[in-house]
Amino acid sequence: MKEIDQTTEQRHRAKMENRKAVQDAEVAEKTVEKGLLMVHTGSGKGKSTAAFGLALRTLGHNRRVGIVQFIKGAWSTGEQPALAVFGDRIAWHTMGEGFTWETQDLKRDIAAAEKAWGMALELMADETIGLVILDELNIALRYDYLDLDKVVAQLQARREDLHVVVTGRNAKPALIEAADLVTEMTLVKHHFKAGVKAQAGIEF
C-alpha cells in the first residue's frame, strides 16, 4: 500500500469534510416525497433489468409490486420464477403475445395492448401496491397500439404515492416530458455483434 504523508492526509480530510458539508446541505433541501413516474429507454441493454432491480428494492421495504409485460409474452424470463417466491407480494401479468414481426396481426397486437393497459390501470388503483412496472409499454406506444395522450394522462392521474416504471426503446416525447426521471441506456458494445446468441440469465 502506498504511504501517505501527514500533510496529504490532512488535506484529504479537509477536502472530504467540505464535500460532506455541501452534500448534507443539498440533501437537506430535498423535502418532497411523492410517487415517481420513471422511464427507462434507449438502445442499450438493461432497461427491464433495472426495473426489476427496483422491484427487489421495493419488496425489501415490504411493499407490493405489480408488473405488466406488454410485448414479451412469448418469452419465459428468469425474473418471473425468481420473484414468484415472494408470493402475493408480486402481481405479475404477462399479457403480450410477442413482437409485432412475430404476431404479424395488427388487430391482435392492439387488442393485447389494450387488455394489458386495462390490467395496468387495475394495478395502479390497488392501494396495496407501491410500484408498478410497465415493461415494454414504450413499444406499444411507439406502434400506436394505445392512445398516447390518454395513457400519459392516466399515468399522471395515478395516486400520489405510487411509483411507476415504464420500459422500452423509443420513449415518446410526451411521456418523457411527463416523467420525473428518465434514464437512457446507451449502446456502447453488444455481444450479439460477435455472434453470441441470447442466453438464459443474461437476456431472459
mmCIF file of C-alpha atoms in Angstrom:
data_model
loop_
_atom_site.group_PDB
_atom_site.id
_atom_site.type_symbol
_atom_site.label_atom_id
_atom_site.label_comp_id
_atom_site.label_asym_id
_atom_site.label_seq_id
_atom_site.Cartn_x
_atom_site.Cartn_y
_atom_site.Cartn_z
ATOM 1 C CA MET A 1 0.000 0.000 0.000
ATOM 2 C CA LYS A 2 1.242 3.464 -0.896
ATOM 3 C CA GLU A 3 2.496 5.518 2.033
ATOM 4 C CA ILE A 4 0.607 8.777 2.644
ATOM 5 C CA ASP A 5 2.305 11.595 4.500
ATOM 6 C CA GLN A 6 0.531 13.535 7.213
ATOM 7 C CA THR A 7 0.123 16.703 5.129
ATOM 8 C CA THR A 8 -1.577 14.800 2.310
ATOM 9 C CA GLU A 9 -3.842 13.052 4.803
ATOM 10 C CA GLN A 10 -4.867 16.344 6.430
ATOM 11 C CA ARG A 11 -5.599 17.954 3.064
ATOM 12 C CA HIS A 12 -7.711 14.970 2.066
ATOM 13 C CA ARG A 13 -9.675 15.060 5.316
ATOM 14 C CA ALA A 14 -10.337 18.806 4.956
ATOM 15 C CA LYS A 15 -11.461 18.314 1.347
ATOM 16 C CA MET A 16 -13.845 15.499 2.309
ATOM 17 C CA GLU A 17 -15.233 17.494 5.242
ATOM 18 C CA ASN A 18 -16.070 20.357 2.891
ATOM 19 C CA ARG A 19 -17.584 17.967 0.376
ATOM 20 C CA LYS A 20 -19.703 16.316 3.075
ATOM 21 C CA ALA A 21 -20.995 19.692 4.258
ATOM 22 C CA VAL A 22 -22.067 20.598 0.712
ATOM 23 C CA GLN A 23 -23.656 17.173 0.188
ATOM 24 C CA ASP A 24 -25.513 17.271 3.508
ATOM 25 C CA ALA A 25 -26.868 20.749 2.761
ATOM 26 C CA GLU A 26 -28.085 19.661 -0.660
ATOM 27 C CA VAL A 27 -29.814 16.583 0.755
ATOM 28 C CA ALA A 28 -31.455 18.666 3.496
ATOM 29 C CA GLU A 29 -33.022 20.921 0.847
ATOM 30 C CA LYS A 30 -34.936 17.999 -0.674
ATOM 31 C CA THR A 31 -38.197 17.738 1.254
ATOM 32 C CA VAL A 32 -40.751 16.497 -1.310
ATOM 33 C CA GLU A 33 -41.883 12.869 -1.080
ATOM 34 C CA LYS A 34 -44.049 11.577 -3.929
ATOM 35 C CA GLY A 35 -44.649 8.709 -6.277
ATOM 36 C CA LEU A 36 -42.357 8.926 -9.285
ATOM 37 C CA LEU A 37 -43.000 8.255 -12.958
ATOM 38 C CA MET A 38 -39.750 6.736 -14.239
ATOM 39 C CA VAL A 39 -38.837 5.895 -17.823
ATOM 40 C CA HIS A 40 -36.064 3.501 -18.883
ATOM 41 C CA THR A 41 -35.394 3.903 -22.590
ATOM 42 C CA GLY A 42 -32.583 3.915 -25.149
ATOM 43 C CA SER A 43 -30.905 1.408 -27.457
ATOM 44 C CA GLY A 44 -28.742 -0.156 -24.760
ATOM 45 C CA LYS A 45 -29.387 -3.344 -22.821
ATOM 46 C CA GLY A 46 -30.677 -3.221 -19.235
ATOM 47 C CA LYS A 47 -33.951 -1.276 -19.243
ATOM 48 C CA SER A 48 -36.158 -4.056 -17.886
ATOM 49 C CA THR A 49 -33.303 -5.401 -15.776
ATOM 50 C CA ALA A 50 -33.045 -2.078 -13.952
ATOM 51 C CA ALA A 51 -36.808 -2.025 -13.408
ATOM 52 C CA PHE A 52 -36.719 -5.482 -11.814
ATOM 53 C CA GLY A 53 -33.931 -4.244 -9.563
ATOM 54 C CA LEU A 54 -36.351 -1.582 -8.309
ATOM 55 C CA ALA A 55 -38.892 -4.351 -7.755
ATOM 56 C CA LEU A 56 -36.475 -6.104 -5.406
ATOM 57 C CA ARG A 57 -35.765 -2.850 -3.603
ATOM 58 C CA THR A 58 -39.488 -2.214 -3.145
ATOM 59 C CA LEU A 59 -40.054 -5.757 -1.869
ATOM 60 C CA GLY A 60 -37.211 -5.211 0.579
ATOM 61 C CA HIS A 61 -39.265 -2.385 2.089
ATOM 62 C CA ASN A 62 -42.273 -4.703 2.473
ATOM 63 C CA ARG A 63 -44.295 -3.127 -0.316
ATOM 64 C CA ARG A 64 -46.109 -4.992 -3.087
ATOM 65 C CA VAL A 65 -45.113 -4.785 -6.749
ATOM 66 C CA GLY A 66 -47.302 -5.030 -9.855
ATOM 67 C CA ILE A 67 -45.825 -5.997 -13.218
ATOM 68 C CA VAL A 68 -47.419 -5.923 -16.667
ATOM 69 C CA GLN A 69 -45.436 -7.175 -19.659
ATOM 70 C CA PHE A 70 -46.835 -5.631 -22.829
ATOM 71 C CA ILE A 71 -44.785 -7.384 -25.506
ATOM 72 C CA LYS A 72 -42.675 -10.252 -24.169
ATOM 73 C CA GLY A 73 -45.449 -12.820 -23.899
ATOM 74 C CA ALA A 74 -43.601 -15.411 -25.940
ATOM 75 C CA TRP A 75 -40.536 -15.320 -23.682
ATOM 76 C CA SER A 76 -40.093 -17.113 -20.368
ATOM 77 C CA THR A 77 -37.893 -14.780 -18.328
ATOM 78 C CA GLY A 78 -35.844 -15.727 -15.282
ATOM 79 C CA GLU A 79 -37.229 -12.875 -13.218
ATOM 80 C CA GLN A 80 -40.752 -14.305 -13.059
ATOM 81 C CA PRO A 81 -39.985 -17.570 -11.202
ATOM 82 C CA ALA A 82 -37.394 -15.772 -9.085
ATOM 83 C CA LEU A 83 -39.888 -13.136 -7.934
ATOM 84 C CA ALA A 84 -42.632 -15.754 -7.530
ATOM 85 C CA VAL A 85 -41.021 -16.756 -4.219
ATOM 86 C CA PHE A 86 -42.472 -13.535 -2.792
ATOM 87 C CA GLY A 87 -45.978 -14.952 -3.240
ATOM 88 C CA ASP A 88 -48.830 -12.469 -3.342
ATOM 89 C CA ARG A 89 -46.446 -9.577 -2.799
ATOM 90 C CA ILE A 90 -45.889 -9.819 -6.577
ATOM 91 C CA ALA A 91 -48.740 -9.360 -9.057
ATOM 92 C CA TRP A 92 -47.187 -10.454 -12.370
ATOM 93 C CA HIS A 93 -49.177 -10.311 -15.611
ATOM 94 C CA THR A 94 -47.558 -11.311 -18.902
ATOM 95 C CA MET A 95 -50.025 -10.059 -21.486
ATOM 96 C CA GLY A 96 -48.037 -9.535 -24.664
ATOM 97 C CA GLU A 97 -48.005 -12.023 -27.498
ATOM 98 C CA GLY A 98 -44.559 -11.328 -28.841
ATOM 99 C CA PHE A 99 -43.122 -8.633 -31.056
ATOM 100 C CA THR A 100 -45.142 -7.315 -33.985
ATOM 101 C CA TRP A 101 -42.945 -9.093 -36.538
ATOM 102 C CA GLU A 102 -43.809 -12.370 -34.773
ATOM 103 C CA THR A 103 -47.576 -11.958 -34.466
ATOM 104 C CA GLN A 104 -47.983 -10.256 -37.881
ATOM 105 C CA ASP A 105 -51.514 -9.315 -36.844
ATOM 106 C CA LEU A 106 -52.153 -5.635 -36.115
ATOM 107 C CA LYS A 107 -55.650 -6.078 -34.665
ATOM 108 C CA ARG A 108 -54.400 -8.797 -32.348
ATOM 109 C CA ASP A 109 -51.470 -6.627 -31.223
ATOM 110 C CA ILE A 110 -53.759 -3.680 -30.475
ATOM 111 C CA ALA A 111 -56.229 -5.870 -28.587
ATOM 112 C CA ALA A 112 -53.415 -7.356 -26.482
ATOM 113 C CA ALA A 113 -52.029 -3.897 -25.683
ATOM 114 C CA GLU A 114 -55.463 -2.577 -24.689
ATOM 115 C CA LYS A 115 -56.037 -5.570 -22.414
ATOM 116 C CA ALA A 116 -52.609 -5.089 -20.842
ATOM 117 C CA TRP A 117 -53.294 -1.390 -20.269
ATOM 118 C CA GLY A 118 -56.561 -2.302 -18.565
ATOM 119 C CA MET A 119 -54.608 -4.524 -16.177
ATOM 120 C CA ALA A 120 -52.101 -1.715 -15.610
ATOM 121 C CA LEU A 121 -54.934 0.576 -14.538
ATOM 122 C CA GLU A 122 -56.185 -2.080 -12.110
ATOM 123 C CA LEU A 123 -52.750 -2.423 -10.541
ATOM 124 C CA MET A 124 -52.297 1.341 -10.303
ATOM 125 C CA ALA A 125 -55.636 1.571 -8.477
ATOM 126 C CA ASP A 126 -54.612 -1.094 -5.948
ATOM 127 C CA GLU A 127 -53.552 0.819 -2.840
ATOM 128 C CA THR A 128 -51.543 -2.138 -1.527
ATOM 129 C CA ILE A 129 -49.088 -1.813 -4.421
ATOM 130 C CA GLY A 130 -46.143 0.550 -4.113
ATOM 131 C CA LEU A 131 -44.505 0.047 -7.523
ATOM 132 C CA VAL A 132 -45.932 -0.803 -10.943
ATOM 133 C CA ILE A 133 -43.610 -1.876 -13.750
ATOM 134 C CA LEU A 134 -44.994 -1.424 -17.277
ATOM 135 C CA ASP A 135 -42.492 -3.489 -19.207
ATOM 136 C CA GLU A 136 -42.172 -2.569 -22.892
ATOM 137 C CA LEU A 137 -45.074 -0.114 -22.751
ATOM 138 C CA ASN A 138 -42.876 2.174 -24.845
ATOM 139 C CA ILE A 139 -43.026 -0.359 -27.673
ATOM 140 C CA ALA A 140 -46.833 -0.432 -27.576
ATOM 141 C CA LEU A 141 -46.873 3.377 -27.677
ATOM 142 C CA ARG A 142 -44.307 3.513 -30.468
ATOM 143 C CA TYR A 143 -46.526 1.415 -32.734
ATOM 144 C CA ASP A 144 -49.652 3.372 -31.737
ATOM 145 C CA TYR A 145 -51.346 0.338 -30.198
ATOM 146 C CA LEU A 146 -52.549 2.690 -27.443
ATOM 147 C CA ASP A 147 -53.622 6.327 -27.370
ATOM 148 C CA LEU A 148 -50.513 8.200 -26.165
ATOM 149 C CA ASP A 149 -52.332 11.223 -24.743
ATOM 150 C CA LYS A 150 -54.766 9.026 -22.843
ATOM 151 C CA VAL A 151 -52.002 6.841 -21.415
ATOM 152 C CA VAL A 152 -49.938 9.845 -20.296
ATOM 153 C CA ALA A 153 -52.989 11.496 -18.707
ATOM 154 C CA GLN A 154 -53.872 8.331 -16.792
ATOM 155 C CA LEU A 155 -50.288 7.915 -15.610
ATOM 156 C CA GLN A 156 -50.297 11.486 -14.375
ATOM 157 C CA ALA A 157 -53.647 10.954 -12.626
ATOM 158 C CA ARG A 158 -52.385 7.970 -10.579
ATOM 159 C CA ARG A 159 -52.425 8.224 -6.810
ATOM 160 C CA GLU A 160 -49.728 10.421 -5.294
ATOM 161 C CA ASP A 161 -47.691 7.725 -3.536
ATOM 162 C CA LEU A 162 -47.431 5.245 -6.423
ATOM 163 C CA HIS A 163 -44.147 4.720 -8.266
ATOM 164 C CA VAL A 164 -44.374 3.615 -11.907
ATOM 165 C CA VAL A 165 -41.580 2.448 -14.210
ATOM 166 C CA VAL A 166 -42.079 2.361 -17.990
ATOM 167 C CA THR A 167 -39.513 0.472 -20.057
ATOM 168 C CA GLY A 168 -38.721 0.092 -23.741
ATOM 169 C CA ARG A 169 -36.893 1.799 -26.588
ATOM 170 C CA ASN A 170 -38.023 4.986 -28.291
ATOM 171 C CA ALA A 171 -39.954 6.588 -25.444
ATOM 172 C CA LYS A 172 -42.361 9.183 -26.796
ATOM 173 C CA PRO A 173 -41.503 12.854 -26.095
ATOM 174 C CA ALA A 174 -44.849 13.391 -24.308
ATOM 175 C CA LEU A 175 -44.061 10.568 -21.879
ATOM 176 C CA ILE A 176 -40.535 11.872 -21.313
ATOM 177 C CA GLU A 177 -41.962 15.315 -20.575
ATOM 178 C CA ALA A 178 -44.421 13.880 -18.054
ATOM 179 C CA ALA A 179 -41.826 11.719 -16.287
ATOM 180 C CA ASP A 180 -39.966 12.610 -13.107
ATOM 181 C CA LEU A 181 -36.931 10.502 -14.001
ATOM 182 C CA VAL A 182 -35.741 9.405 -17.431
ATOM 183 C CA THR A 183 -32.744 7.134 -17.941
ATOM 184 C CA GLU A 184 -31.428 6.411 -21.415
ATOM 185 C CA MET A 185 -29.425 3.206 -21.780
ATOM 186 C CA THR A 186 -26.702 3.851 -24.366
ATOM 187 C CA LEU A 187 -25.402 1.020 -26.502
ATOM 188 C CA VAL A 188 -21.596 1.059 -26.497
ATOM 189 C CA LYS A 189 -20.876 -2.576 -27.297
ATOM 190 C CA HIS A 190 -23.079 -5.679 -27.591
ATOM 191 C CA HIS A 191 -22.084 -9.327 -27.766
ATOM 192 C CA PHE A 192 -24.740 -10.033 -30.455
ATOM 193 C CA LYS A 193 -22.409 -8.325 -32.949
ATOM 194 C CA ALA A 194 -19.857 -11.053 -32.255
ATOM 195 C CA GLY A 195 -22.408 -13.779 -32.973
ATOM 196 C CA VAL A 196 -23.241 -14.589 -29.354
ATOM 197 C CA LYS A 197 -26.832 -15.786 -29.003
ATOM 198 C CA ALA A 198 -29.361 -14.785 -26.324
ATOM 199 C CA GLN A 199 -28.554 -16.691 -23.153
ATOM 200 C CA ALA A 200 -30.544 -17.665 -20.069
ATOM 201 C CA GLY A 201 -29.736 -15.417 -17.123
ATOM 202 C CA ILE A 202 -28.465 -12.634 -19.372
ATOM 203 C CA GLU A 203 -31.118 -11.845 -21.982
ATOM 204 C CA PHE A 204 -34.046 -13.640 -20.350
#
